CSV table of C-alpha atoms in Angstrom, one decimal:
chain,number,residue,atom,x,y,z
A,1,MET,CA,-0.3,4.4,-21.2
A,2,ARG,CA,-1.4,1.0,-20.0
A,3,GLY,CA,-5.0,0.7,-18.9
A,4,VAL,CA,-7.1,2.5,-16.4
A,5,PHE,CA,-6.7,1.7,-12.7
A,6,TYR,CA,-9.5,1.6,-10.2
A,7,ILE,CA,-8.9,3.1,-6.8
A,8,LEU,CA,-10.0,0.5,-4.3
A,9,LEU,CA,-11.5,2.7,-1.6
A,10,ILE,CA,-12.5,0.2,1.0
A,11,ALA,CA,-12.5,1.5,4.6
A,12,LEU,CA,-10.8,-0.7,7.2
A,13,THR,CA,-13.4,-2.4,9.4
A,14,VAL,CA,-13.0,-1.6,13.0
A,15,LEU,CA,-14.0,-4.6,15.2
A,16,THR,CA,-15.3,-3.8,18.6
A,17,ALA,CA,-16.8,-6.0,21.4
A,18,CYS,CA,-19.1,-4.9,24.2
A,19,SER,CA,-19.6,-6.7,27.5
A,20,ASP,CA,-21.4,-5.9,30.8
A,21,ARG,CA,-18.5,-7.5,32.7
A,22,ASP,CA,-15.2,-5.9,33.8
A,23,VAL,CA,-12.4,-7.0,31.5
A,24,ASP,CA,-8.8,-7.4,32.5
A,25,SER,CA,-6.9,-5.1,30.2
A,26,ASP,CA,-4.0,-7.6,30.1
A,27,SER,CA,-6.3,-10.2,28.4
A,28,GLN,CA,-7.0,-8.0,25.4
A,29,ASN,CA,-5.5,-8.8,22.1
A,30,ALA,CA,-2.8,-6.4,20.7
A,31,TYR,CA,-3.6,-5.8,17.0
A,32,ARG,CA,-1.2,-5.1,14.2
A,33,TYR,CA,-2.0,-3.3,11.0
A,34,ASP,CA,0.5,-4.2,8.2
A,35,MET,CA,0.6,-3.8,4.4
A,36,VAL,CA,1.2,-7.4,3.2
A,37,THR,CA,1.0,-9.4,0.0
A,38,TYR,CA,-1.9,-11.8,-0.3
A,39,LEU,CA,-0.6,-15.3,-1.2
A,40,GLY,CA,-3.9,-17.2,-1.5
A,41,TYR,CA,-6.4,-19.4,0.3
A,42,ASP,CA,-5.7,-23.0,1.1
A,43,GLU,CA,-7.7,-25.5,3.3
A,44,GLY,CA,-9.5,-22.7,5.2
A,45,LEU,CA,-6.4,-20.6,5.7
A,46,LEU,CA,-5.4,-17.2,4.3
A,47,HIS,CA,-1.7,-16.8,3.6
A,48,PHE,CA,0.1,-13.5,3.5
A,49,ASP,CA,3.7,-12.3,3.2
A,50,ARG,CA,4.8,-9.5,5.5
A,51,ILE,CA,8.0,-7.5,5.2
A,52,ASP,CA,8.8,-5.2,8.1
A,53,ARG,CA,9.6,-1.5,7.6
A,54,ASN,CA,12.4,-0.7,5.3
A,55,ASP,CA,14.5,-3.9,4.9
A,56,GLY,CA,13.2,-5.7,7.9
A,57,ALA,CA,12.4,-9.3,8.5
A,58,ARG,CA,10.2,-11.3,6.1
A,59,THR,CA,7.5,-13.5,7.7
A,60,ARG,CA,4.8,-15.8,6.3
A,61,LEU,CA,1.5,-15.2,8.0
A,62,TYR,CA,-1.5,-17.6,7.9
A,63,GLY,CA,-4.8,-17.6,9.7
A,64,SER,CA,-8.3,-19.2,9.5
A,65,TYR,CA,-11.0,-17.6,7.4
A,66,SER,CA,-14.5,-18.9,6.6
A,67,TYR,CA,-14.4,-18.3,2.8
A,68,GLU,CA,-12.0,-17.5,0.0
A,69,PRO,CA,-12.0,-13.7,-0.6
A,70,ALA,CA,-12.4,-12.2,-4.0
A,71,THR,CA,-8.8,-10.9,-3.9
A,72,GLU,CA,-6.3,-11.7,-6.6
A,73,THR,CA,-3.2,-13.5,-5.5
A,74,GLY,CA,-0.2,-11.2,-5.4
A,75,SER,CA,-2.4,-8.2,-4.4
A,76,ARG,CA,-1.4,-5.9,-1.6
A,77,VAL,CA,-3.7,-5.5,1.4
A,78,LEU,CA,-3.7,-3.7,4.7
A,79,LEU,CA,-4.1,-6.5,7.2
A,80,SER,CA,-5.6,-6.2,10.7
A,81,TYR,CA,-4.7,-9.2,12.9
A,82,TYR,CA,-3.2,-10.4,16.2
A,83,THR,CA,-1.0,-13.3,17.1
A,84,LEU,CA,-2.6,-16.2,18.8
A,85,PRO,CA,-1.6,-16.8,22.4
A,86,GLY,CA,1.3,-19.2,22.8
A,87,GLU,CA,1.9,-19.3,19.0
A,88,GLN,CA,5.6,-19.0,18.0
A,89,THR,CA,7.1,-18.2,14.6
A,90,SER,CA,8.1,-21.5,12.9
A,91,PRO,CA,9.9,-22.2,9.7
A,92,ASP,CA,6.4,-22.4,8.1
A,93,GLY,CA,5.5,-18.9,9.3
A,94,GLN,CA,3.4,-17.4,12.1
A,95,ARG,CA,-0.2,-18.4,12.9
A,96,ILE,CA,-2.5,-15.3,13.3
A,97,ALA,CA,-6.1,-14.4,13.9
A,98,VAL,CA,-7.3,-12.4,10.9
A,99,ALA,CA,-9.6,-9.5,12.0
A,100,GLY,CA,-10.0,-8.1,8.5
A,101,PHE,CA,-8.2,-6.5,5.6
A,102,SER,CA,-8.6,-3.7,3.0
A,103,LYS,CA,-7.6,-4.0,-0.6
A,104,ALA,CA,-4.9,-1.7,-1.8
A,105,THR,CA,-4.3,-0.4,-5.3
A,106,THR,CA,-1.4,-2.6,-6.4
A,107,ASP,CA,1.0,-1.7,-9.3
A,108,THR,CA,4.6,-1.9,-10.5
A,109,LEU,CA,6.8,1.2,-11.0
A,110,ARG,CA,6.7,2.5,-14.5
A,111,ILE,CA,9.4,4.5,-16.3
A,112,THR,CA,9.1,7.3,-18.8
A,113,ASN,CA,11.0,10.4,-20.0
A,114,SER,CA,11.0,13.8,-18.4
A,115,ALA,CA,9.0,15.4,-21.2
A,116,ARG,CA,6.2,12.8,-20.8
A,117,ILE,CA,6.2,13.3,-17.0
A,118,ASP,CA,5.5,17.0,-17.4
A,119,THR,CA,2.3,16.1,-19.2
A,120,LEU,CA,1.0,13.7,-16.6
A,121,ARG,CA,-1.7,15.1,-14.2
A,122,ARG,CA,-0.9,14.9,-10.5
A,123,GLU,CA,-4.2,15.9,-8.9
A,124,PRO,CA,-4.0,16.4,-5.1
A,125,ILE,CA,-4.3,13.7,-2.5
A,126,ARG,CA,-4.5,14.1,1.3
A,127,LEU,CA,-1.5,12.0,2.5
A,128,THR,CA,-1.8,10.3,5.8
A,129,SER,CA,1.4,8.1,5.6
A,130,ILE,CA,4.0,6.9,3.2
A,131,TRP,CA,6.5,4.2,4.0
A,132,ARG,CA,8.7,1.5,2.5
A,133,THR,CA,8.6,-2.3,3.2
A,134,GLY,CA,11.2,-4.2,1.2
A,135,ASN,CA,10.6,-3.5,-2.5
A,136,TYR,CA,7.3,-1.7,-2.0
A,137,ILE,CA,6.4,1.9,-1.5
A,138,ASN,CA,3.1,2.1,0.4
A,139,LEU,CA,0.7,5.0,0.8
A,140,HIS,CA,-2.4,5.7,2.9
A,141,GLY,CA,-4.5,8.8,2.5
A,142,GLU,CA,-7.6,10.3,1.0
A,143,ILE,CA,-8.5,11.0,-2.6
A,144,GLU,CA,-11.5,12.8,-4.2
A,145,TYR,CA,-14.0,10.2,-5.1
A,146,SER,CA,-15.6,10.2,-8.6
A,147,GLY,CA,-17.1,6.7,-8.7
A,148,LYS,CA,-15.4,6.1,-12.0
A,149,PRO,CA,-12.0,4.7,-13.2
A,150,ARG,CA,-8.9,6.9,-13.1
A,151,PHE,CA,-5.2,6.7,-13.7
A,152,PHE,CA,-3.3,6.2,-10.4
A,153,TYR,CA,0.3,4.9,-10.5
A,154,LEU,CA,3.9,5.7,-9.7
A,155,VAL,CA,6.3,6.6,-12.5
A,156,ALA,CA,10.1,7.1,-12.6
A,157,ASP,CA,11.9,9.9,-14.5
A,158,ARG,CA,14.2,8.1,-17.0
A,159,SER,CA,16.7,10.9,-16.8
A,160,THR,CA,17.4,10.0,-13.2
A,161,TRP,CA,17.4,6.2,-13.7
A,162,ASP,CA,21.2,5.9,-13.5
A,163,ASN,CA,21.6,8.5,-10.8
A,164,ASP,CA,22.1,7.7,-7.1
A,165,THR,CA,18.7,9.3,-6.5
A,166,ILE,CA,15.8,8.1,-8.7
A,167,ASP,CA,12.9,10.5,-8.9
A,168,CYS,CA,9.4,9.1,-9.0
A,169,TYR,CA,6.1,10.8,-9.3
A,170,LEU,CA,2.6,9.8,-8.1
A,171,VAL,CA,0.2,10.2,-11.0
A,172,ASN,CA,-3.4,10.9,-10.1
A,173,ASN,CA,-5.7,11.7,-13.0
A,174,SER,CA,-9.5,11.6,-12.5
A,175,LEU,CA,-10.0,12.0,-16.3
A,176,ASN,CA,-12.1,15.1,-15.8
A,177,GLN,CA,-14.8,13.2,-14.0
A,178,GLN,CA,-17.1,15.0,-11.5
A,179,LEU,CA,-15.4,14.8,-8.1
A,180,TYR,CA,-17.3,14.5,-4.8
A,181,ASN,CA,-16.2,13.8,-1.2
A,182,TRP,CA,-12.8,12.7,-0.1
A,183,ARG,CA,-12.5,8.9,0.4
A,184,ARG,CA,-9.8,6.7,2.0
A,185,PHE,CA,-7.4,4.8,-0.2
A,186,TYR,CA,-4.4,2.4,0.2
A,187,ALA,CA,-1.8,1.9,-2.4
A,188,SER,CA,1.4,-0.2,-2.8
A,189,PHE,CA,3.9,0.1,-5.6
A,190,PHE,CA,6.5,-2.5,-6.4
A,191,VAL,CA,9.8,-0.6,-7.0
A,192,ASP,CA,12.2,-3.6,-7.3
A,193,ALA,CA,13.5,-2.4,-10.7
A,194,ALA,CA,14.9,0.8,-9.1
A,195,LEU,CA,16.2,-0.7,-5.8
A,196,ASN,CA,18.0,-3.5,-7.7
A,197,LYS,CA,20.2,-1.0,-9.6
A,198,ASN,CA,23.7,-0.8,-8.1
A,199,SER,CA,23.8,2.9,-8.7
A,200,CYS,CA,20.5,3.6,-6.8
A,201,LYS,CA,21.0,4.8,-3.2
A,202,VAL,CA,17.7,6.7,-2.7
A,203,ILE,CA,14.2,6.6,-4.2
A,204,ARG,CA,12.6,10.1,-4.0
A,205,VAL,CA,8.8,10.2,-4.4
A,206,PHE,CA,7.1,13.4,-5.5
A,207,LEU,CA,3.4,13.9,-4.8
A,208,ASN,CA,0.8,16.6,-4.7
A,209,ASP,CA,-0.5,16.8,-1.1
A,210,ALA,CA,-3.5,19.0,-0.5
A,211,LYS,CA,-2.7,19.1,3.3
A,212,PHE,CA,1.0,20.0,3.2
A,213,SER,CA,1.8,21.8,-0.1
A,214,ASP,CA,5.2,22.7,1.2
A,215,CYS,CA,6.3,19.1,1.6
A,216,ASN,CA,6.1,17.5,-1.8
A,217,ASN,CA,8.7,14.8,-1.7
A,218,TYR,CA,9.8,11.8,0.4
A,219,CYS,CA,13.1,10.0,0.3
A,220,PHE,CA,13.7,6.3,0.9
A,221,ASN,CA,17.3,5.1,1.4
A,222,LYS,CA,18.4,1.7,0.2
A,223,GLN,CA,20.0,-0.1,3.1
């Protein structure tokens, strides 16, 4: 087992504005919330890579920010933003206004044998959503907070590695720490190794969902 992963439980900041004047609803900004890859900070601009749902279009996003965030290049984040009026997508990307972003647990798909998977603890989460963008499987939900490191990653069953459906399991092991309240989490797992296999048609993700125990797996087709 490689290392202990921290769950980055940072709630998305909701930005609101108040005014004593009537505001034309057509003048309000339409926000997007996308799981993106953080590419770095250069000359006052944050740079991100966005892939639309499934195998959608890929777009470079960049927007002004007052300081360089303490976020590692290549990390996945849930980005809140809107497109600046009159800005069009160019070969260099799309200019945006960054409202904020939340760090996501970022990791690469691991592979192990079936016997080992049977020993890995999969403590419950409360799933809100799970979706694929390009070579990433993304999750949003809640996890029981301990305030301490835990194991949290996605692992593939080697016995299915050459099948048309590759089975993957969400590992959540709090290491027997005292658990407290439920806290929001975001996670994004790079599953390129599975999707690049010619034999792979579907990635099936198994997880332990405290809200919907009768729905324990989700399938993502390779397009």
